[in-house]
Amino acid sequence: MADQKKFDSLVCQLTAAREIAAGIYDFRLDCPALAAQAKPGQFAQVRLPGHSLRRPISLCGIDPDRGELRLVFQIRGQGTAELARYQTGDKLEILAPLGQGFPIDRSKKTLLIGGGIGVPPLLAAAKALGSQAVAVLGFRNQEAVILEEDFRETGAKTLVATDDGSYGHHGMVTELAAGEDFDVLFACGPEPMLKAAQSLAESRGAKGYLSLEQRMACGVGACLGCAVELRDQAGQPYYGHVCKDGPVLAMERLNW
């Protein structure tokens, strides 16, 4: 797990910026100091001029050798719409790496389940796991499919499901994932998908780690805006915070 005291804020230059699907953008940033610290599953807070709140974006790619972070995000409001207009050569102030990431264990067969914009945070984990990963990715339709080839390039077995059957498996991503063997499960996506992924892991007696999607303002546990009900080691409920305790949490800690 990352040491929460190590995050830093730096101005980083965009080395690439492109739209990879309707309303979904792929940014690569030159930031060696941050890339050296980042772990799969963590996130960054991006500051935009004129906005009091930073925008949280999961780390899609981490390349310490090139000193690069990769952010893939979807336009969901005014802030991300403005961010999408940035171009190669522009600079962004980034606060990263933040939060708790996925516990990578290359000795374990790991099933990655992603839904929609929950797919990008799993790519860094796939790269770290290589052939020990099975990535099962779910989207609304073929036009919404992103990063499929990127996952294949990591060496992970990669499967795709679409809600309408226009590409890959027709049906829920967790239905497709149920056909795979695994020791550990990582998942990121909408809450119903996460609950189904947890049920799958529990049915196999496997460990599971879920990355939660939540509105986050400060990103460091100060504003208390991303409270979530968790369980402590004794099974007692309490309120933690997605930005600091997560976004990746062992599934048994979630008090659904």
XYZ file of C-alpha atoms in Angstrom:
256
model
C 0.000 0.000 0.000
C 1.115 3.530 -0.673
C 2.288 5.762 2.152
C -0.291 8.543 2.226
C 2.419 11.034 3.215
C 4.293 10.676 -0.061
C 1.876 12.427 -2.403
C 3.094 15.551 -4.097
C 1.781 18.241 -6.428
C 3.713 18.997 -9.594
C 3.160 20.758 -12.900
C 3.415 18.127 -15.633
C 3.473 18.467 -19.412
C 1.087 16.609 -21.676
C 3.045 14.460 -24.122
C -0.074 13.049 -25.816
C -3.797 13.822 -25.750
C -6.467 12.124 -27.850
C -10.107 11.061 -27.851
C -10.309 7.248 -27.897
C -14.111 6.911 -27.849
C -17.026 9.324 -27.740
C -16.383 11.582 -24.757
C -13.426 9.536 -23.460
C -9.924 10.995 -23.519
C -6.449 9.508 -23.141
C -3.733 11.765 -21.661
C -0.059 10.960 -21.139
C 1.931 13.177 -18.793
C 5.651 13.638 -18.314
C 6.093 13.490 -14.515
C 9.035 11.252 -13.470
C 8.830 12.046 -9.744
C 5.173 10.996 -9.544
C 5.536 7.973 -11.825
C 8.325 6.671 -9.584
C 5.951 6.545 -6.594
C 2.659 5.469 -8.179
C 1.057 2.035 -7.798
C -1.775 0.377 -9.769
C -5.168 1.423 -8.450
C -4.137 4.823 -7.131
C -5.443 8.111 -8.519
C -4.497 11.707 -9.258
C -6.200 15.014 -8.548
C -6.028 17.412 -11.502
C -6.268 21.143 -10.919
C -7.931 23.337 -13.533
C -7.592 27.149 -13.550
C -10.716 28.849 -12.256
C -11.986 25.790 -10.383
C -11.744 25.508 -6.612
C -11.966 21.709 -6.634
C -9.572 19.324 -8.311
C -10.844 16.500 -10.547
C -10.017 12.940 -9.387
C -8.844 10.632 -12.190
C -7.592 7.080 -11.773
C -4.127 6.163 -12.982
C -4.520 4.094 -16.130
C -0.813 3.703 -16.852
C 2.381 4.008 -14.829
C 5.753 3.966 -16.577
C 8.588 4.864 -14.192
C 11.222 4.146 -16.867
C 9.748 6.800 -19.161
C 8.649 8.975 -16.260
C 5.062 8.882 -17.524
C 1.571 8.702 -16.063
C -1.458 7.925 -18.197
C -4.946 9.210 -17.420
C -8.064 8.023 -19.245
C -11.221 9.906 -18.299
C -14.772 10.553 -19.446
C -16.468 13.919 -19.780
C -18.973 14.068 -16.921
C -19.327 17.768 -16.261
C -17.918 21.214 -16.875
C -14.520 20.458 -15.352
C -13.800 17.330 -17.357
C -15.176 19.045 -20.488
C -12.584 21.794 -20.009
C -9.880 19.229 -19.307
C -10.683 17.449 -22.585
C -9.717 20.603 -24.492
C -6.101 20.424 -23.324
C -3.619 19.484 -26.035
C -0.133 18.038 -26.366
C 2.394 20.475 -24.910
C -0.024 21.986 -22.388
C 0.719 21.723 -18.682
C -1.413 20.463 -15.802
C -0.947 20.610 -12.059
C -1.226 17.063 -10.722
C -1.532 15.918 -7.096
C -0.498 12.252 -6.989
C -0.228 9.419 -6.221
C -3.227 9.281 -3.911
C -5.153 6.527 -2.151
C -4.623 2.824 -1.717
C -3.969 0.624 -4.734
C -4.288 -3.032 -5.692
C -2.085 -5.575 -3.845
C -0.123 -7.048 -6.753
C 0.993 -10.671 -6.247
C 2.547 -12.188 -9.368
C 2.309 -15.681 -7.881
C -1.501 -15.542 -7.986
C -3.825 -15.876 -10.965
C -5.761 -12.622 -10.848
C -9.112 -11.913 -12.462
C -9.672 -8.277 -13.452
C -13.296 -7.227 -13.974
C -13.963 -3.736 -15.327
C -17.118 -1.975 -16.380
C -17.175 1.111 -18.615
C -14.924 3.878 -17.319
C -13.969 1.463 -14.527
C -11.781 -0.348 -17.069
C -8.831 2.127 -17.215
C -7.757 1.742 -13.534
C -7.200 -1.979 -14.141
C -4.714 -1.558 -16.989
C -1.760 -0.745 -14.732
C -2.570 -3.854 -12.680
C -2.677 -5.959 -15.856
C 0.736 -4.634 -16.872
C 2.183 -5.512 -13.462
C 0.679 -9.028 -13.542
C 1.302 -9.909 -17.197
C 0.227 -13.440 -18.101
C -1.020 -14.001 -14.550
C -3.950 -11.687 -15.290
C -7.276 -12.424 -16.949
C -9.011 -9.186 -17.917
C -12.765 -9.278 -18.510
C -14.038 -5.925 -19.730
C -17.660 -4.826 -20.022
C -19.164 -2.011 -22.118
C -22.570 -0.823 -23.344
C -21.811 -1.527 -27.000
C -18.966 -1.883 -29.505
C -18.554 1.892 -29.896
C -17.841 2.185 -26.162
C -15.052 -0.435 -26.095
C -11.711 1.051 -25.000
C -8.215 -0.246 -24.226
C -8.829 -3.820 -25.407
C -5.556 -3.979 -27.338
C -3.680 -2.294 -24.474
C -4.753 -5.121 -22.164
C -3.722 -7.754 -24.716
C -0.294 -6.127 -25.016
C 0.311 -6.684 -21.287
C 0.125 -10.448 -21.840
C -3.201 -10.765 -20.031
C -5.915 -12.995 -21.420
C -8.516 -10.416 -22.472
C -12.253 -10.926 -22.935
C -14.947 -8.374 -23.765
C -18.668 -8.309 -23.048
C -21.240 -5.813 -24.345
C -24.736 -5.185 -23.041
C -26.268 -5.253 -26.528
C -24.162 -8.068 -27.969
C -22.679 -5.871 -30.695
C -19.180 -7.089 -29.787
C -17.822 -10.006 -27.814
C -20.003 -11.755 -25.254
C -23.647 -10.668 -25.145
C -24.475 -10.066 -21.516
C -23.087 -9.046 -18.169
C -19.348 -8.868 -17.693
C -19.582 -10.946 -14.509
C -21.344 -13.715 -16.451
C -18.385 -13.897 -18.822
C -15.903 -13.743 -15.929
C -17.582 -16.692 -14.201
C -15.987 -19.026 -16.743
C -12.441 -18.185 -15.586
C -10.275 -19.712 -12.871
C -8.580 -17.327 -10.450
C -7.063 -16.925 -6.993
C -7.654 -13.191 -6.539
C -10.181 -10.773 -8.005
C -9.761 -7.054 -8.728
C -12.790 -5.076 -9.920
C -13.685 -1.496 -10.788
C -16.984 -0.202 -12.113
C -20.565 0.600 -11.117
C -21.796 -0.647 -7.755
C -24.116 -3.415 -9.067
C -21.185 -4.867 -11.003
C -18.935 -4.679 -7.928
C -21.496 -6.529 -5.832
C -21.777 -9.236 -8.487
C -17.959 -9.470 -8.648
C -17.823 -9.852 -4.883
C -20.376 -12.662 -5.015
C -18.270 -14.405 -7.658
C -15.116 -14.142 -5.538
C -16.943 -15.391 -2.449
C -18.349 -18.369 -4.372
C -14.768 -19.414 -5.254
C -13.311 -18.740 -1.813
C -11.034 -16.141 -3.410
C -9.800 -12.820 -2.092
C -11.341 -9.781 -3.713
C -10.387 -6.117 -3.937
C -12.854 -3.560 -5.227
C -12.104 -0.049 -6.474
C -14.941 2.315 -5.592
C -16.167 5.180 -7.746
C -17.029 8.185 -5.592
C -17.066 11.968 -5.767
C -13.891 13.255 -4.143
C -13.079 16.902 -3.489
C -9.750 17.112 -1.652
C -8.441 13.588 -2.340
C -6.540 13.380 0.966
C -9.241 12.769 3.588
C -9.540 16.371 4.754
C -12.958 17.425 3.423
C -14.769 14.200 4.454
C -16.933 14.399 1.324
C -16.436 10.795 0.167
C -17.564 8.986 3.305
C -18.397 5.307 2.905
C -19.601 2.750 5.431
C -16.950 0.123 6.129
C -16.337 -2.704 8.585
C -13.406 -2.876 10.988
C -11.457 -6.056 11.820
C -14.116 -7.043 14.356
C -16.860 -6.639 11.749
C -18.247 -3.470 13.311
C -19.465 -0.729 10.959
C -17.790 2.659 10.808
C -17.400 5.463 8.290
C -14.179 5.682 6.320
C -13.297 7.662 3.205
C -12.837 6.447 -0.334
C -9.958 8.830 -1.076
C -7.843 7.757 1.898
C -8.991 4.244 2.887
C -9.563 3.360 -0.778
C -10.302 3.664 -3.567
C -9.249 -0.008 -3.491
C -10.670 -1.921 -0.532
C -10.706 -5.577 0.453
C -14.265 -6.672 -0.293
C -14.930 -7.856 3.256
C -14.431 -4.311 4.532
C -17.409 -2.982 2.580
C -20.661 -2.695 4.507
C -23.031 -2.838 1.530
